[in-house]
């Protein structure tokens, strides 16, 4: 634009700013694609040509981005930030390809090249999709009920001396027991495998929430209560409008702990009794030495769990936005 | 809405406060610690009374009793002849710390008293009135951590005034402010009191502050607090801190408080 203004005629722009990491990443991805198609697999894996196509597609896209990324605004800045990662990813794909499919240094069936995972996603899509949904359902029921129960118990423990007298010793005794230790009893006490699994996940996520909510409610500045009481607050108002918001920073620490515990227990519970779910899928495929399926599932799990953690972070930052500048 | 909702022009039912033979003690780990010793005190409707005494003498305890947050061991406290048994929004305590709720915006902090009593939907205008009374309209949506110390204390005053208190209990409300802000807030407090017309009971250990603000200064002894003496300050406001009479009175009061107080 400025060229037009200055020279009065359109000149070819000699130096378009080039995103160098993008070019390097494109090169790395392209090399990975060549390695994938140009040399034969030691053992046939299936989906090898498709994987090479995907890598080539990625390389082309990165090459296009190298010249255009500066016009993409916020998305562009994010892409540029992860440039070195994109390079490393291309290198990693190439190395992975060589040490598994091309040389067999890491042998079948215990290891799988990327196209092995891709093949799993293509041929077992429905079953994996169902397993994801089953796991999410179990997690939602377990974590949801555990967090609600843990929060209410925590508020009661922190607020009521009588409740704390009876509840605290029980919580202190039972709290440290790993939720998985309850597996033998729960699976015959509760009517169905699913309800037992929900209970275990709820227990794992509920206990840290209860403990931290109780300590949060218990450590609220007493002056807040005095102020609210002189302003005409009822007991109900003191609990829900003073104690609870004041203790939310603690509650979120409990939520994060509960979230991590819930994943651990979820997978174990699914491995033991479930008919579907990612934990069950891992167990089932290990039985057939189908490690490509196992790795494919681990990738899905990593994305799901880190996504949920991210979601909790975003929620916390929204809810506790009043804390900015305090910490 | 109607004129009755206006904070400043409202027809005011001024209250008289009566403290009769109040003694009070704390139990600290089984140790009996007397803090108030036979306090007798009458405050007329609309009067501004300052309680002056050494740090830790029990002044704040007296305010907590008047607020109804605690009950005295001996004696009685009466508001217009009726015994004080529980906190009531007609008597509001403003603390040394603003103790604003950090998770609420300034607007919501000021609104909390109305909200707690279910009056907020019909009286939103009062919140705006209270905020403009302390000149914080522009900070209605700010969070407490974004305010300076003086602004936070003004917000705390607005949170008290929005409830139309008949008796404002001030527990060293300016004690933690820097000296310039403190001077400005002293003037502000007097003009609020003159505009709104509540009965005020101020606890302070700053002699000058008591002399600038109050109609009457009551001097308390060291713990357990007894009333030592009282001074009537019959001077028009605004008062000057270098007024010869006030300077002289300051010397007298400091002498009464003894060498413990500098």
Coordinates of C-alpha atoms in Angstrom, one line a residue:
Chain A
X1 CA 0.0 0.0 0.0
X2 CA 2.7 2.4 1.0
X3 CA 4.5 1.5 -2.2
X4 CA 1.6 2.8 -4.2
X5 CA 1.5 6.0 -2.3
X6 CA 5.2 6.6 -2.6
X7 CA 6.0 5.5 -6.1
X8 CA 2.7 6.1 -7.8
X9 CA 2.9 2.6 -9.4
X10 CA 2.7 -0.9 -8.1
X11 CA 6.1 -2.4 -7.6
X12 CA 6.9 -6.0 -6.9
X13 CA 7.6 -6.3 -3.3
X14 CA 11.1 -7.7 -3.0
X15 CA 11.0 -8.8 0.6
X16 CA 7.8 -10.4 1.9
X17 CA 8.5 -11.1 5.6
X18 CA 9.0 -14.8 5.8
X19 CA 8.3 -16.9 8.9
X20 CA 11.5 -18.9 9.1
X21 CA 10.3 -21.5 11.7
X22 CA 7.4 -22.2 9.3
X23 CA 9.8 -23.0 6.4
X24 CA 11.9 -25.2 8.7
X25 CA 8.8 -26.9 10.0
X26 CA 7.5 -27.5 6.4
X27 CA 10.9 -29.0 5.5
X28 CA 10.9 -31.3 8.5
X29 CA 7.3 -32.5 7.8
X30 CA 8.2 -33.0 4.1
X31 CA 11.3 -35.0 5.0
X32 CA 9.1 -37.1 7.3
X33 CA 6.7 -37.7 4.4
X34 CA 9.5 -38.8 2.1
X35 CA 10.9 -41.2 4.7
X36 CA 7.4 -42.6 5.1
X37 CA 6.8 -43.4 1.4
X38 CA 10.2 -43.7 -0.1
X39 CA 11.4 -46.7 2.0
X40 CA 9.4 -49.9 2.5
X41 CA 7.9 -50.8 5.9
X42 CA 9.7 -53.8 7.6
X43 CA 6.3 -55.2 8.5
X44 CA 3.2 -54.0 6.7
X45 CA 1.2 -51.5 8.9
X46 CA -1.6 -50.2 6.6
X47 CA -2.5 -46.5 6.1
X48 CA 1.2 -45.7 5.3
X49 CA 0.3 -43.8 2.0
X50 CA -2.4 -41.9 3.9
X51 CA 0.0 -40.9 6.6
X52 CA 2.5 -39.7 4.0
X53 CA -0.3 -37.6 2.4
X54 CA -1.2 -36.1 5.8
X55 CA 2.4 -35.2 6.4
X56 CA 2.7 -33.7 2.9
X57 CA -0.5 -31.7 3.5
X58 CA 0.9 -30.4 6.7
X59 CA 4.1 -29.4 5.0
X60 CA 2.3 -27.5 2.3
X61 CA 0.1 -25.8 4.8
X62 CA 3.1 -24.7 6.8
X63 CA 4.8 -23.5 3.7
X64 CA 1.7 -21.4 2.8
X65 CA 1.6 -20.1 6.4
X66 CA 5.3 -19.1 6.2
X67 CA 4.3 -16.3 3.8
X68 CA 0.9 -15.4 5.1
X69 CA 1.0 -15.8 8.9
X70 CA 1.5 -12.1 9.5
X71 CA -1.9 -11.3 8.2
X72 CA -3.7 -13.8 10.4
X73 CA -3.9 -11.7 13.5
X74 CA -4.3 -13.5 16.9
X75 CA -4.4 -17.0 15.4
X76 CA -1.2 -16.1 13.4
X77 CA 0.6 -15.0 16.6
X78 CA -0.3 -18.3 18.3
X79 CA 1.0 -20.3 15.3
X80 CA 4.2 -18.3 15.3
X81 CA 4.6 -18.9 19.0
X82 CA 4.5 -22.6 18.5
X83 CA 6.9 -22.6 15.5
X84 CA 9.7 -24.4 17.2
X85 CA 7.3 -27.0 18.4
X86 CA 6.1 -27.6 14.8
X87 CA 9.7 -28.1 13.7
X88 CA 10.3 -30.5 16.5
X89 CA 7.1 -32.4 15.7
X90 CA 8.2 -32.9 12.0
X91 CA 11.6 -34.2 13.2
X92 CA 9.9 -36.4 15.8
X93 CA 7.6 -37.9 13.1
X94 CA 10.6 -38.7 10.9
X95 CA 12.7 -40.3 13.7
X96 CA 9.6 -42.2 15.0
X97 CA 9.0 -43.5 11.4
X98 CA 12.6 -44.7 11.0
X99 CA 13.0 -46.4 14.4
X100 CA 9.7 -48.3 14.1
X101 CA 8.3 -49.0 10.6
X102 CA 11.5 -48.6 8.5
X103 CA 14.2 -50.4 10.6
X104 CA 12.2 -52.3 13.2
X105 CA 14.6 -51.3 16.0
X106 CA 11.5 -50.8 18.1
X107 CA 9.7 -54.0 17.1
X108 CA 6.1 -54.9 16.4
X109 CA 3.8 -55.5 18.4
X110 CA 5.2 -53.5 21.4
X111 CA 5.8 -50.4 19.3
X112 CA 3.9 -48.7 16.5
X113 CA 4.8 -46.1 13.9
X114 CA 2.5 -43.1 13.5
X115 CA 0.6 -44.8 10.6
X116 CA -0.2 -47.7 13.0
X117 CA -2.1 -45.2 15.3
X118 CA -3.7 -43.6 12.3
X119 CA -4.8 -47.0 11.1
X120 CA -6.4 -47.7 14.5
X121 CA -8.4 -44.4 14.3
X122 CA -9.6 -45.3 10.8
X123 CA -10.7 -48.9 11.4
X124 CA -11.9 -48.7 15.0
X125 CA -13.5 -45.3 14.9
X126 CA -17.0 -46.4 16.1
X127 CA -15.7 -48.4 19.0
X128 CA -13.2 -45.8 20.1
X129 CA -15.9 -43.1 19.8
X130 CA -18.2 -45.2 22.0
X131 CA -15.5 -45.7 24.5
X132 CA -14.8 -42.0 24.7
X133 CA -18.5 -41.3 25.3
X134 CA -18.7 -44.0 28.0
X135 CA -15.7 -42.7 29.8
X136 CA -17.0 -39.1 29.6
X137 CA -20.3 -40.2 31.0
X138 CA -18.7 -42.1 33.9
X139 CA -16.4 -39.1 34.6
X140 CA -19.3 -36.6 34.4
X141 CA -21.5 -38.6 36.8
X142 CA -18.7 -39.4 39.2
X143 CA -16.9 -36.1 39.2
X144 CA -20.1 -34.1 39.2
X145 CA -21.8 -35.9 42.1
X146 CA -18.5 -36.1 44.0
X147 CA -17.8 -32.4 43.7
X148 CA -21.3 -31.4 44.7
X149 CA -21.3 -33.8 47.7
X150 CA -17.8 -32.9 48.7
X151 CA -18.6 -29.1 48.5
X152 CA -21.7 -29.4 50.6
X153 CA -20.0 -31.6 53.2
X154 CA -17.1 -29.2 53.2
X155 CA -19.3 -26.2 53.8
X156 CA -21.1 -28.0 56.6
X157 CA -17.8 -29.1 58.2
X158 CA -16.4 -25.6 58.0
X159 CA -19.6 -23.9 59.3
X160 CA -21.2 -26.1 61.9
X161 CA -19.2 -27.1 65.0
X162 CA -21.5 -30.0 65.6
X163 CA -21.2 -31.4 62.1
X164 CA -17.4 -30.9 62.3
X165 CA -17.3 -32.8 65.7
X166 CA -18.8 -35.9 64.1
X167 CA -17.7 -35.5 60.5
X168 CA -14.0 -34.4 60.8
X169 CA -12.7 -37.5 62.5
X170 CA -14.4 -39.7 59.8
X171 CA -13.0 -37.6 57.0
X172 CA -9.5 -37.6 58.5
X173 CA -9.7 -41.4 58.9
X174 CA -11.1 -42.2 55.5
X175 CA -9.7 -39.3 53.5
X176 CA -6.1 -40.7 53.1
X177 CA -7.3 -44.2 51.9
X178 CA -6.8 -44.3 48.1
X179 CA -10.2 -44.6 46.5
X180 CA -9.0 -47.7 44.6
X181 CA -8.7 -49.6 47.8
X182 CA -12.5 -49.5 48.1
X183 CA -12.8 -51.5 44.8
X184 CA -13.2 -55.0 46.3
X185 CA -16.1 -53.9 48.5
X186 CA -17.9 -51.4 46.2
X187 CA -18.2 -53.9 43.3
X188 CA -20.4 -56.2 45.3
X189 CA -22.1 -53.7 47.7
X190 CA -23.4 -51.5 44.8
X191 CA -25.9 -53.0 42.5
X192 CA -24.2 -52.4 39.1
X193 CA -20.6 -52.1 37.9
X194 CA -21.5 -48.7 36.6
X195 CA -22.8 -47.4 39.9
X196 CA -19.8 -48.8 41.7
X197 CA -17.5 -47.0 39.2
X198 CA -19.4 -43.7 39.6
X199 CA -19.1 -44.1 43.4
X200 CA -15.4 -44.6 43.2
X201 CA -14.8 -41.6 41.0
X202 CA -17.1 -39.5 43.2
X203 CA -15.2 -40.6 46.3
X204 CA -11.8 -39.8 44.7
X205 CA -12.9 -36.3 43.6
X206 CA -15.2 -35.5 46.5
X207 CA -12.7 -36.0 49.4
X208 CA -10.1 -33.3 48.4
X209 CA -13.0 -30.9 47.6
X210 CA -14.5 -31.6 51.0
X211 CA -11.3 -31.1 52.9
X212 CA -10.3 -27.9 51.1
X213 CA -13.8 -26.4 51.2
X214 CA -13.9 -27.0 55.0
X215 CA -10.5 -25.4 55.5
X216 CA -11.5 -22.5 53.3
X217 CA -14.8 -21.9 55.2
X218 CA -13.0 -22.3 58.5
X219 CA -10.3 -19.7 57.6
X220 CA -12.6 -16.9 56.5
X221 CA -11.6 -13.5 58.1
X222 CA -14.0 -13.2 61.1
X223 CA -14.4 -9.5 60.4
X224 CA -16.3 -10.3 57.3
X225 CA -19.0 -12.1 59.4
X226 CA -19.1 -9.1 61.8
X227 CA -19.6 -6.7 59.0
X228 CA -22.3 -8.8 57.4
X229 CA -24.1 -9.3 60.7
X230 CA -24.2 -5.6 61.5
X231 CA -25.6 -5.0 58.0
X232 CA -28.5 -7.3 58.8
X233 CA -27.3 -10.6 57.3
X234 CA -29.1 -13.8 58.2
X235 CA -27.3 -17.1 58.9
X236 CA -28.2 -18.2 55.4
X237 CA -26.7 -15.1 53.9
X238 CA -23.5 -15.5 56.0
X239 CA -23.0 -19.1 54.7
X240 CA -23.8 -18.6 51.0
X241 CA -22.8 -15.0 50.4
X242 CA -19.9 -14.6 52.8
X243 CA -18.3 -18.0 53.7
X244 CA -18.7 -19.7 50.3
X245 CA -17.4 -16.9 48.1
X246 CA -14.6 -16.2 50.5
X247 CA -13.5 -19.8 50.5
X248 CA -13.7 -20.3 46.7
X249 CA -9.9 -20.0 46.1
X250 CA -9.5 -23.0 48.5
X251 CA -12.4 -24.9 46.8
X252 CA -10.6 -24.6 43.4
X253 CA -7.4 -26.1 44.8
X254 CA -9.6 -29.0 45.9
X255 CA -11.2 -29.2 42.5
X256 CA -7.9 -29.5 40.8
X257 CA -6.8 -32.3 43.1
X258 CA -10.1 -34.0 42.7
X259 CA -9.9 -33.8 38.9
X260 CA -6.5 -35.5 38.8
X261 CA -7.6 -38.3 41.3
X262 CA -10.8 -38.8 39.3
X263 CA -8.9 -39.6 36.1
X264 CA -6.7 -42.2 37.9
X265 CA -9.7 -43.9 39.5
X266 CA -11.8 -43.8 36.4
X267 CA -9.3 -45.8 34.3
X268 CA -8.7 -48.4 37.0
X269 CA -12.5 -48.8 37.6
X270 CA -13.0 -49.2 33.8
X271 CA -10.2 -51.8 33.6
X272 CA -11.9 -53.9 36.3
X273 CA -15.5 -54.2 35.4
X274 CA -16.7 -52.0 32.6
X275 CA -17.9 -53.2 29.2
X276 CA -16.9 -50.0 27.4
X277 CA -14.7 -47.0 28.1
X278 CA -11.1 -46.0 27.4
X279 CA -9.8 -47.9 30.5
X280 CA -11.6 -51.1 29.3
X281 CA -10.3 -50.5 25.7
X282 CA -6.7 -50.3 27.0
X283 CA -7.1 -53.5 29.0
X284 CA -8.9 -55.3 26.1
X285 CA -6.3 -54.4 23.5
X286 CA -3.4 -55.2 25.7
X287 CA -4.8 -58.7 25.9
X288 CA -4.4 -59.0 22.2
X289 CA -1.0 -57.3 22.2
X290 CA -2.5 -54.6 20.0
X291 CA -0.2 -51.9 21.3
X292 CA -0.9 -49.6 18.4
X293 CA -4.5 -49.4 19.8
X294 CA -3.1 -48.8 23.3
X295 CA -0.9 -45.9 22.1
X296 CA -3.8 -44.5 20.0
X297 CA -6.0 -44.6 23.2
X298 CA -3.3 -42.9 25.3
X299 CA -3.2 -40.0 22.8
X300 CA -7.0 -39.6 23.1
X301 CA -6.7 -39.8 26.9
X302 CA -4.0 -37.1 27.0
X303 CA -6.1 -34.8 24.8
X304 CA -9.3 -35.4 26.9
X305 CA -7.8 -35.0 30.3
X306 CA -5.6 -32.0 29.5
X307 CA -8.7 -30.5 27.8
X308 CA -10.7 -30.9 31.1
X309 CA -7.9 -29.5 33.1
X310 CA -7.7 -26.5 30.8
X311 CA -11.5 -26.1 31.1
X312 CA -11.2 -26.0 34.9
X313 CA -8.4 -23.4 34.6
X314 CA -10.6 -21.2 32.4
X315 CA -13.5 -21.6 34.8
X316 CA -11.4 -20.7 37.8
X317 CA -10.0 -17.6 36.1
X318 CA -13.5 -16.4 35.3
X319 CA -14.9 -17.1 38.8
X320 CA -12.0 -15.7 40.7
X321 CA -11.3 -12.7 38.5
X322 CA -11.7 -10.6 41.6
X323 CA -8.5 -12.0 42.9
X324 CA -6.3 -10.4 40.2
X325 CA -3.8 -8.2 41.9
X326 CA -4.4 -9.8 45.3
X327 CA -2.1 -12.8 44.7
Chain B
X1 CA -38.2 7.2 43.7
X2 CA -39.8 9.1 46.5
X3 CA -38.0 11.6 48.6
X4 CA -38.1 9.2 51.6
X5 CA -35.4 7.2 49.9
X6 CA -33.0 10.1 49.7
X7 CA -30.1 9.5 52.1
X8 CA -29.6 13.1 52.9
X9 CA -33.1 14.6 53.1
X10 CA -34.8 11.7 54.8
X11 CA -36.8 12.7 57.9
X12 CA -34.6 11.3 60.6
X13 CA -35.5 9.4 63.7
X14 CA -32.5 10.4 65.7
X15 CA -31.6 7.9 68.4
X16 CA -30.3 8.3 71.9
X17 CA -27.8 5.8 73.2
X18 CA -27.7 4.8 76.9
X19 CA -24.9 2.7 78.4
X20 CA -25.7 1.8 82.0
X21 CA -23.2 0.3 84.4
X22 CA -21.6 -1.9 81.8
X23 CA -18.7 -4.1 82.8
X24 CA -17.2 -6.8 80.5
X25 CA -14.4 -9.3 80.7
X26 CA -12.7 -11.7 78.3
X27 CA -11.6 -15.3 79.1
X28 CA -8.2 -15.8 77.6
X29 CA -7.1 -19.4 78.1
X30 CA -8.8 -19.6 81.5
X31 CA -7.5 -16.2 82.5
X32 CA -10.1 -13.6 83.5
X33 CA -9.2 -10.3 81.7
X34 CA -11.5 -7.4 82.7
X35 CA -11.8 -4.8 79.8
X36 CA -14.7 -2.5 80.8
X37 CA -15.3 -1.3 84.3
X38 CA -18.7 0.2 85.1
X39 CA -19.2 2.4 82.0
X40 CA -22.1 4.9 82.2
X41 CA -22.6 7.0 79.1
X42 CA -25.5 8.9 77.5
X43 CA -25.4 10.1 73.9
X44 CA -28.1 12.5 72.7
X45 CA -29.8 12.1 69.3
X46 CA -27.5 13.5 66.6
X47 CA -24.6 14.0 68.9
X48 CA -21.0 13.2 67.8
X49 CA -19.1 11.7 70.7
X50 CA -15.5 10.6 70.7
X51 CA -14.1 7.9 73.0
X52 CA -10.4 8.6 73.6
X53 CA -8.1 6.2 75.4
X54 CA -4.8 4.3 75.2
X55 CA -4.4 1.5 72.7
X56 CA -6.0 -1.8 73.9
X57 CA -8.0 -0.2 76.7
X58 CA -11.3 -1.7 75.6
X59 CA -12.8 1.1 73.5
X60 CA -13.4 -1.3 70.6
X61 CA -15.1 -3.8 72.9
X62 CA -17.5 -1.1 74.0
X63 CA -18.4 -0.4 70.3
X64 CA -18.9 -4.2 69.7
X65 CA -21.3 -4.2 72.6
X66 CA -23.2 -1.1 71.3
X67 CA -23.4 -2.8 67.8
X68 CA -24.9 -5.8 69.5
X69 CA -22.2 -8.2 68.3
X70 CA -21.6 -9.2 71.9
X71 CA -23.6 -9.0 75.2
X72 CA -22.1 -7.3 78.3
X73 CA -21.4 -9.4 81.4
X74 CA -22.9 -6.7 83.6
X75 CA -25.1 -3.7 82.8
X76 CA -27.3 -2.8 79.9
X77 CA -27.2 -0.9 76.6
X78 CA -30.3 0.9 75.4
X79 CA -31.1 2.4 72.1
X80 CA -34.0 4.9 72.6
X81 CA -34.8 3.0 75.7
X82 CA -34.9 -0.4 74.1
X83 CA -32.3 -2.9 75.1
X84 CA -29.7 -3.9 72.4
X85 CA -29.6 -7.7 72.1
X86 CA -28.5 -8.3 68.5
X87 CA -26.9 -6.5 65.6
X88 CA -29.3 -4.3 63.7
X89 CA -28.7 -2.3 60.5
X90 CA -29.8 0.8 62.3
X91 CA -26.5 0.7 64.2
X92 CA -23.6 0.2 61.9
X93 CA -20.0 -0.4 62.8
X94 CA -17.2 0.9 60.5
X95 CA -13.9 -0.9 61.3
X96 CA -10.3 0.3 61.2
X97 CA -9.8 -2.0 58.1
X98 CA -12.4 -1.3 55.4
X99 CA -13.1 -5.0 55.3
X100 CA -14.7 -4.7 51.9
X101 CA -15.7 -8.1 50.5
X102 CA -12.9 -8.6 47.9
X103 CA -15.1 -10.8 45.6
X104 CA -17.7 -8.0 45.2
X105 CA -17.4 -4.8 43.2
X106 CA -17.7 -1.5 45.1
X107 CA -21.3 -1.2 44.0
X108 CA -22.1 -4.7 45.3
X109 CA -20.3 -4.0 48.5
X110 CA -22.3 -0.9 49.1
X111 CA -25.5 -2.9 48.2
X112 CA -24.8 -5.8 50.6
X113 CA -26.9 -4.5 53.5
X114 CA -29.9 -3.9 51.3
X115 CA -29.4 -7.2 49.6
X116 CA -29.1 -9.1 52.9
X117 CA -32.5 -7.7 54.0
X118 CA -34.2 -8.3 50.6
X119 CA -34.6 -4.5 50.0
X120 CA -32.2 -4.2 47.0
X121 CA -34.6 -4.6 44.1
X122 CA -36.7 -1.7 45.2
X123 CA -33.9 0.6 46.5
X124 CA -31.1 0.4 43.9
X125 CA -31.1 4.2 43.7
X126 CA -30.0 4.4 47.3
X127 CA -26.7 2.6 46.4
X128 CA -26.0 5.2 43.7
X129 CA -26.9 8.0 46.3
X130 CA -24.5 6.5 48.8
X131 CA -21.7 6.2 46.3
X132 CA -22.1 9.8 45.2
X133 CA -22.2 10.9 48.8
X134 CA -18.6 9.6 49.2
X135 CA -17.7 10.6 45.6
X136 CA -17.1 7.0 44.3
X137 CA -19.6 6.9 41.5
X138 CA -16.8 6.4 39.0
X139 CA -15.5 3.3 40.9
X140 CA -18.8 1.5 41.2
X141 CA -17.6 -1.4 39.1
X142 CA -14.1 -1.6 40.5
X143 CA -13.0 -4.4 42.8
X144 CA -11.6 -3.5 46.3
X145 CA -8.0 -4.4 45.4
X146 CA -8.1 -1.6 42.8
X147 CA -8.9 1.1 45.4
X148 CA -6.5 3.2 47.4
X149 CA -6.8 3.0 51.2
X150 CA -8.8 6.2 51.4
X151 CA -11.2 5.2 48.7
X152 CA -11.7 1.8 50.3
X153 CA -12.6 3.4 53.6
X154 CA -15.0 5.8 51.8
X155 CA -16.6 2.7 50.2
X156 CA -16.9 1.2 53.7
X157 CA -18.6 4.4 54.9
X158 CA -21.0 4.3 51.9
X159 CA -21.8 0.6 52.7
X160 CA -22.8 1.8 56.2
X161 CA -24.7 4.9 55.1
X162 CA -26.8 3.2 52.5
X163 CA -28.7 1.5 55.3
X164 CA -29.7 4.8 56.7
X165 CA -28.1 4.1 60.1
X166 CA -29.4 6.1 63.1
X167 CA -26.2 5.4 65.0
X168 CA -22.8 5.2 63.3
X169 CA -20.1 3.4 65.3
X170 CA -16.6 4.3 64.0
X171 CA -13.8 2.1 65.3
X172 CA -10.7 4.1 64.4
X173 CA -11.9 4.3 60.8
X174 CA -9.0 6.5 59.8
X175 CA -6.3 4.8 61.8
X176 CA -4.5 3.1 59.0
X177 CA -4.6 6.0 56.4
X178 CA -1.6 8.1 55.6
X179 CA -1.7 11.5 57.2
X180 CA -2.8 13.5 54.2
X181 CA -5.7 11.2 53.4
X182 CA -6.5 11.2 57.0
X183 CA -6.9 15.0 57.2
X184 CA -9.1 14.9 54.1
X185 CA -11.3 12.1 55.5
X186 CA -11.7 13.9 58.8
X187 CA -13.3 16.8 57.0
X188 CA -15.3 14.4 54.9
X189 CA -16.6 12.6 58.0
X190 CA -17.8 15.8 59.6
X191 CA -19.6 17.0 56.5
X192 CA -21.3 13.6 56.1
X193 CA -22.4 13.7 59.7
X194 CA -23.7 17.3 59.2
X195 CA -25.5 16.4 55.9
X196 CA -27.0 13.0 57.0
X197 CA -27.5 13.7 60.7
X198 CA -26.8 10.4 62.4
X199 CA -25.7 10.0 65.9
X200 CA -22.0 9.2 65.9
X201 CA -19.7 7.3 68.3
X202 CA -16.1 7.5 67.3
X203 CA -13.3 5.5 68.9
X204 CA -9.8 6.9 68.4
X205 CA -6.5 7.3 70.2
X206 CA -5.7 10.4 68.2
X207 CA -6.5 13.4 70.5
X208 CA -6.4 15.9 67.7
X209 CA -8.9 13.9 65.6
X210 CA -11.3 13.7 68.6
X211 CA -11.1 17.5 69.1
X212 CA -11.7 18.2 65.4
X213 CA -14.7 16.0 65.0
X214 CA -16.6 15.6 68.2
X215 CA -19.2 17.5 70.3
X216 CA -17.9 15.7 73.3
X217 CA -14.7 13.9 74.1
X218 CA -14.8 11.1 76.7
X219 CA -11.4 10.0 78.1
X220 CA -11.1 6.4 79.1
X221 CA -8.4 4.9 81.4
X222 CA -6.1 2.1 80.7
X223 CA -7.6 -1.4 80.8
X224 CA -10.0 -2.1 82.4
X225 CA -11.5 1.0 80.9
X226 CA -13.3 3.5 83.2
X227 CA -14.5 6.9 82.2
X228 CA -11.9 9.3 83.6
X229 CA -13.3 12.6 82.4
X230 CA -15.1 14.3 79.6
X231 CA -14.8 17.5 77.7
X232 CA -17.4 19.5 75.8
X233 CA -16.1 21.0 72.6
X234 CA -18.3 23.9 71.9
X235 CA -16.7 25.2 68.7
X236 CA -18.3 25.7 65.3
X237 CA -17.2 23.5 62.4
X238 CA -15.1 23.4 60.4
X239 CA -12.5 23.6 63.1
X240 CA -8.9 24.6 62.7
X241 CA -6.3 22.3 64.3
X242 CA -4.3 25.4 65.3
X243 CA -7.2 27.0 67.1
X244 CA -5.7 28.3 70.4
X245 CA -8.5 26.7 72.6
X246 CA -8.2 23.4 70.9
X247 CA -4.4 23.4 71.2
X248 CA -4.8 24.2 74.9
X249 CA -7.4 21.5 75.4
X250 CA -5.1 19.0 73.6
X251 CA -2.4 19.6 76.2
X252 CA -4.9 19.1 79.0
X253 CA -6.2 15.8 77.6
X254 CA -2.7 14.5 76.9
X255 CA -1.9 15.3 80.5
X256 CA -4.9 13.4 81.6
X257 CA -4.0 10.4 79.5
X258 CA -0.6 10.4 81.3
X259 CA 2.9 9.6 80.1
X260 CA 1.8 6.3 78.6
X261 CA 0.4 8.2 75.7
X262 CA 2.8 10.3 73.7

